[in-house]
C-alpha atoms as a PDB file:
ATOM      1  CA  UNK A   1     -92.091 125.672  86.106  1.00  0.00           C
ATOM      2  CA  UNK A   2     -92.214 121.725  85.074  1.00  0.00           C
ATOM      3  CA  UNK A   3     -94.994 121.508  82.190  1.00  0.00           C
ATOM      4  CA  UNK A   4     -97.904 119.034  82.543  1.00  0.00           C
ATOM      5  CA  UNK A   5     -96.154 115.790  79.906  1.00  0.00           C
ATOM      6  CA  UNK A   6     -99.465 115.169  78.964  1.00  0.00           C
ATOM      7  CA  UNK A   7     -99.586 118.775  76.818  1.00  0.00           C
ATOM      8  CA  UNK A   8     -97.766 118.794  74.353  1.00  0.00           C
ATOM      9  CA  UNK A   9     -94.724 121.190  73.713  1.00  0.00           C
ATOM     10  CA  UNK A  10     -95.737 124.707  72.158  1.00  0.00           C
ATOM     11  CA  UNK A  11     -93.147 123.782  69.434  1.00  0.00           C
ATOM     12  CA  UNK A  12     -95.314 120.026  69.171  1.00  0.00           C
ATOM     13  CA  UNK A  13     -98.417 118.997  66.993  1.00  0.00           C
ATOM     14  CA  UNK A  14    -101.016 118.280  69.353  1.00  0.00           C
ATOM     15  CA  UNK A  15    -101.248 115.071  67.118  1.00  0.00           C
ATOM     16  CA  UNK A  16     -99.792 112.070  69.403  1.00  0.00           C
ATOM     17  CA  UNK A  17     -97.766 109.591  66.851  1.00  0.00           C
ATOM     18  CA  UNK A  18     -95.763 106.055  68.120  1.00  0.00           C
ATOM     19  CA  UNK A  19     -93.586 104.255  66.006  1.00  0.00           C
ATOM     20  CA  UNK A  20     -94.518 100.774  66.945  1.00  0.00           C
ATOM     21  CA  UNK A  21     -91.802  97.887  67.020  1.00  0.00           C
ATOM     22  CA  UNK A  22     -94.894  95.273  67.641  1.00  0.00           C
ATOM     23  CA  UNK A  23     -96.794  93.047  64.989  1.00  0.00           C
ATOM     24  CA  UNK A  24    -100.247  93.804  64.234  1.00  0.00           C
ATOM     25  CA  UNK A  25    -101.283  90.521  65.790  1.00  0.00           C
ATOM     26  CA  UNK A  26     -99.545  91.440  69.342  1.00  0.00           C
ATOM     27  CA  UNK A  27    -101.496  94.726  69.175  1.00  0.00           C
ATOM     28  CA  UNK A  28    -104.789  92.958  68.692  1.00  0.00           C
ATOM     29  CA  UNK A  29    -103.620  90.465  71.265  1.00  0.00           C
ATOM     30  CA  UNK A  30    -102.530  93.148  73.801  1.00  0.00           C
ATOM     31  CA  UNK A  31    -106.192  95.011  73.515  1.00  0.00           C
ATOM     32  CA  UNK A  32    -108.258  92.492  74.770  1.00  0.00           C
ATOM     33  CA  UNK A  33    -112.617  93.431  75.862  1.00  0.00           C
ATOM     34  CA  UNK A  34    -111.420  94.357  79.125  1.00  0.00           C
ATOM     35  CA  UNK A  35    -108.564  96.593  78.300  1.00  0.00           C
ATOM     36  CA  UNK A  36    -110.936  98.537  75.953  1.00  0.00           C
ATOM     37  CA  UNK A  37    -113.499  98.811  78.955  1.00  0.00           C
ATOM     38  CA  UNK A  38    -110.955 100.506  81.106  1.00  0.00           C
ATOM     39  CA  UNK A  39    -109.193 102.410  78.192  1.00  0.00           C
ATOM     40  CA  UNK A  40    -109.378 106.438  78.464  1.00  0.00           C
ATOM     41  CA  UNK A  41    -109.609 108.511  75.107  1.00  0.00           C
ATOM     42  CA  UNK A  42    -106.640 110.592  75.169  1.00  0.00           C
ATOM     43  CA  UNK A  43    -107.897 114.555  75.565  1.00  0.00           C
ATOM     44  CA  UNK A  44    -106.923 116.056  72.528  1.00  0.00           C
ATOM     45  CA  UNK A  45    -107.609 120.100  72.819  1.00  0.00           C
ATOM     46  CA  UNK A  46    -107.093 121.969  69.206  1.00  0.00           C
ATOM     47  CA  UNK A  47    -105.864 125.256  68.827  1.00  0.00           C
ATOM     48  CA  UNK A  48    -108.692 127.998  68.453  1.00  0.00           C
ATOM     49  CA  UNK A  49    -109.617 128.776  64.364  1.00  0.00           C
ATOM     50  CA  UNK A  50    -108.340 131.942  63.603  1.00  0.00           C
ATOM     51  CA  UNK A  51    -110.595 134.652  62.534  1.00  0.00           C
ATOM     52  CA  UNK A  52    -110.791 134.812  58.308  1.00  0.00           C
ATOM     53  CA  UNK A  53    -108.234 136.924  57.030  1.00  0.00           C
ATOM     54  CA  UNK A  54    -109.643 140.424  56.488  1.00  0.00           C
ATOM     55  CA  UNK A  55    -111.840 140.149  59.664  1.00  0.00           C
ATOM     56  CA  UNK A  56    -111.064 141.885  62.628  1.00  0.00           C
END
């Protein structure tokens, strides 16, 4: 079954990461007001804490 590419691998961290090849000045210029108005926070979902050890 084809997994959902916005979930990350089990072997991933759930961590996104992007080696950029821009300047910071055409990042600022890219995100202009309106693209932060539409922008979407990415969904990040963290694995459940695990009970302290001697707990169960």
């Amino acid at each position: 079954m084809p997994r959902n590419p916005k979930e990350p691998a089990p072997d991933q961290d759930p961590v996104s990461h992007v080696d950029l090849n821009q300047s910071p000045e055409e990042v600022l210029e890219y995100w202009t007001d309106e693209r932060m108005a539409a922008a979407k926070p990415r969904e990040i979902q963290l694995p459940e804490p695990e009970p302290p050890a001697g707990q169960d």
